[in-house]
C-alpha positions as MATLAB code, in Angstrom:
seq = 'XXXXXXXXXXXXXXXXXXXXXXXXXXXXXXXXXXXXXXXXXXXXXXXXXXXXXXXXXXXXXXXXXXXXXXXXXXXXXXXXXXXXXXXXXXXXXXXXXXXXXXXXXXXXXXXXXXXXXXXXXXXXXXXXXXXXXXXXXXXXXXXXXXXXXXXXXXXXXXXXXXXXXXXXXXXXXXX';
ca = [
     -79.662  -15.762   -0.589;
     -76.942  -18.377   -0.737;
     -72.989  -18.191    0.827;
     -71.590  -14.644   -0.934;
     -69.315  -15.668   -3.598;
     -65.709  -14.524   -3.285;
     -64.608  -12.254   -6.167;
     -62.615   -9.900   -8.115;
     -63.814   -6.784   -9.336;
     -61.787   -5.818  -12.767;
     -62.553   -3.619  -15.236;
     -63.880   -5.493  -18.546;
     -61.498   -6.407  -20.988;
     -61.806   -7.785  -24.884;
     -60.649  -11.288  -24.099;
     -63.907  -11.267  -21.361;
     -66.454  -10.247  -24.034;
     -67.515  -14.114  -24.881;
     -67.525  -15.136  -21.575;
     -69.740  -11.676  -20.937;
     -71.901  -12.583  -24.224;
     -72.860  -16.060  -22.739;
     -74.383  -14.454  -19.400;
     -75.463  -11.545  -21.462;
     -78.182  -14.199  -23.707;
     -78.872  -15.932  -20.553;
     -80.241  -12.880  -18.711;
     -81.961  -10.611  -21.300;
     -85.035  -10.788  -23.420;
     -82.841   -8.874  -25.987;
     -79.617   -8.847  -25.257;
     -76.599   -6.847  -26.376;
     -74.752   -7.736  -29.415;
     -70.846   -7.973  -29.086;
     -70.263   -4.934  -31.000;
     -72.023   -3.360  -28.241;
     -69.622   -4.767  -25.602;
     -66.828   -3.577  -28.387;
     -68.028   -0.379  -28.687;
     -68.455    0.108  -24.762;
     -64.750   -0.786  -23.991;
     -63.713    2.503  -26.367;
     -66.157    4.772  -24.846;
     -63.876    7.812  -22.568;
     -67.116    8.004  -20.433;
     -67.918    3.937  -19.959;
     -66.838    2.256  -16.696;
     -67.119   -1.645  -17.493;
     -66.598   -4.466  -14.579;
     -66.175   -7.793  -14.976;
     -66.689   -9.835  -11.053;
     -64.158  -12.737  -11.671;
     -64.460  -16.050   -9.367;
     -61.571  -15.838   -6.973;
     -61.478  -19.201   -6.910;
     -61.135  -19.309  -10.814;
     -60.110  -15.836  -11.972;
     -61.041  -16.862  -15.561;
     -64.143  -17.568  -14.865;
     -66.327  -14.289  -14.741;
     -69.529  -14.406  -12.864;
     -71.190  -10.537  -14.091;
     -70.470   -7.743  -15.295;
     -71.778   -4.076  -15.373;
     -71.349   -1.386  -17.918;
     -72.096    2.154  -16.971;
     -71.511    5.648  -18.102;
     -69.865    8.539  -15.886;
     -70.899   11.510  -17.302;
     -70.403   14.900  -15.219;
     -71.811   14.157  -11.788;
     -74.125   11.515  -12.789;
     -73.760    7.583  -13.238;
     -76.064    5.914  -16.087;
     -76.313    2.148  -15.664;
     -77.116    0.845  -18.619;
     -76.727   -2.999  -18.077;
     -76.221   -5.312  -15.422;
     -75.703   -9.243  -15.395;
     -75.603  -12.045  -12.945;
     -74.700  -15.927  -14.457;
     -77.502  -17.486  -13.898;
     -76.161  -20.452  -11.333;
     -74.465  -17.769   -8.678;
     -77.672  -15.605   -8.746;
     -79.056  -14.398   -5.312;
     -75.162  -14.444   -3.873;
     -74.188  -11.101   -3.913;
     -72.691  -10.818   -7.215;
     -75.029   -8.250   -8.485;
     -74.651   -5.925   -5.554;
     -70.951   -5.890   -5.394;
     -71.094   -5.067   -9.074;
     -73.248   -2.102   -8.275;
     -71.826   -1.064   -5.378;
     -68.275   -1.455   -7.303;
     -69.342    0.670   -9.712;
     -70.848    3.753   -7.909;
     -67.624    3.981   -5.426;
     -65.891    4.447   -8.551;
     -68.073    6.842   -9.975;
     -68.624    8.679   -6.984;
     -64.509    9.089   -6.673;
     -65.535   10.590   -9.929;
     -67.869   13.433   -8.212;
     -70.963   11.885   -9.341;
     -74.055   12.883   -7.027;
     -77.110   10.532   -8.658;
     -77.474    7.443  -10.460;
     -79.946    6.272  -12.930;
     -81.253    3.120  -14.270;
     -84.443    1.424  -16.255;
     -85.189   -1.989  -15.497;
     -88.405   -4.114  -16.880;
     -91.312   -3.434  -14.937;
     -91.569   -7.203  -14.251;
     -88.011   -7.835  -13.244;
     -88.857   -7.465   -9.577;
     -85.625   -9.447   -8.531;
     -83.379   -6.440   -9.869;
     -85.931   -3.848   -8.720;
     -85.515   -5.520   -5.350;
     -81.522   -5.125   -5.796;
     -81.830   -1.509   -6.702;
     -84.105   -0.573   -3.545;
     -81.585   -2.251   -0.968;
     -78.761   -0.156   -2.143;
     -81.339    3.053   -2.161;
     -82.607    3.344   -5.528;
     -85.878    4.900   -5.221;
     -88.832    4.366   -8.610;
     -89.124    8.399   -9.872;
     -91.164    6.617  -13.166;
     -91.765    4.923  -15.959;
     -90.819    4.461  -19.688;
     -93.735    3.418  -21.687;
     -92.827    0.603  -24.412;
     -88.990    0.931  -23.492;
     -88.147   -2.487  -24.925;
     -88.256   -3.469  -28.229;
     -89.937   -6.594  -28.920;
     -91.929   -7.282  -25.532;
     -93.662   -3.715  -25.300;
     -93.074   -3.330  -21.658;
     -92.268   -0.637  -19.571;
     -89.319    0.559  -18.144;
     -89.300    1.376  -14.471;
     -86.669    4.781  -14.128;
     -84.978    4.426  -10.895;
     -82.663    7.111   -9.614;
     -80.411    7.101   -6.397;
     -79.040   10.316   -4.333;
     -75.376    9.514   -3.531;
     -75.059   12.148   -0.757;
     -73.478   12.042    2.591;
     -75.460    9.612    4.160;
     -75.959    6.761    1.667;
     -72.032    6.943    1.305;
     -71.588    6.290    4.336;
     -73.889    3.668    4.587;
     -72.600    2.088    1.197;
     -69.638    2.563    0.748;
     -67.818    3.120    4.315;
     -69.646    0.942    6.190;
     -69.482   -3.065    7.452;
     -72.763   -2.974    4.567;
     -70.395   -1.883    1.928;
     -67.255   -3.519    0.454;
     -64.700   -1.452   -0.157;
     -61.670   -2.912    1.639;
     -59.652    0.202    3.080;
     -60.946    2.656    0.289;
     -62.362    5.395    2.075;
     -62.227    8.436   -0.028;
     -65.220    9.615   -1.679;
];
């Protein structure tokens, strides 16, 4: 893993959608159309985070939509540009998003990820995600699977995650 990258963490905003587009066809087999992006931003339940260079805060770097829906978190896409990859973008997305949805009261998280995406499986598992199955022919076009992952947000992952040195969170302690 190279240097971590400083950022911001912001929520997502319409102006950020082409800049989230271009990193959105560069990481998917079939990516999200902008309506999708559009559609997200209106949603009461969506939590969407842009991470921002902090050396150029127009330049975004990945973003994460998820949904926060009574105690649980869906993650439902997740995106690294491709030349900062492997620099702790990814994780402080992820991480940024379950503080805030476990300030929320959500207890589990859920995600499906290709089956041959092993880099993001390996993200997943160092925050705690565990495999509970799999999603036969989950994505259109490439019949692959879908590997379900699901993570237990309870006492002790918190404080390993989120109130720890591991963790990010800059003075926020309440969870």
């Amino acid at each position: 893993m190279g240097a971590p990258l400083p950022l911001l963490i912001e929520p997502m905003q319409l102006e950020d959608i082409p800049a989230v587009l271009d990193i959105e066809r560069a990481s998917h087999v079939d990516p999200w159309r902008e309506s999708f992006f559009v559609e997200e931003l209106s949603r009461p339940q969506a939590l969407n985070l842009v991470a921002r260079s902090a050396d150029d805060r127009r330049r975004i770097v990945g973003y994460i939509c998820v949904w926060l829906v009574a105690d649980e978190v869906q993650i439902f896409n997740l995106a690294v540009d491709p030349a900062v990859r492997r620099r702790g973008v990814g994780r402080r997305l992820l991480l940024a998003a379950l503080h805030k949805a476990c300030t929320q009261n959500a207890r589990v998280a859920f995600l499906e990820v290709r089956r041959s995406n092993r880099p993001a499986q390996q993200l997943y598992e160092s925050v705690g995600f565990r495999p509970s199955g799999l999603r036969p022919n989950y994505y259109e076009g490439i019949e692959e699977p879908a590997v379900l992952m699901e993570l237990e947000m309870d006492r002790g992952w918190r404080s390993r995650w989120l109130f720890s040195d591991a963790g990010f969170m800059d003075g926020e302690r309440s969870c």
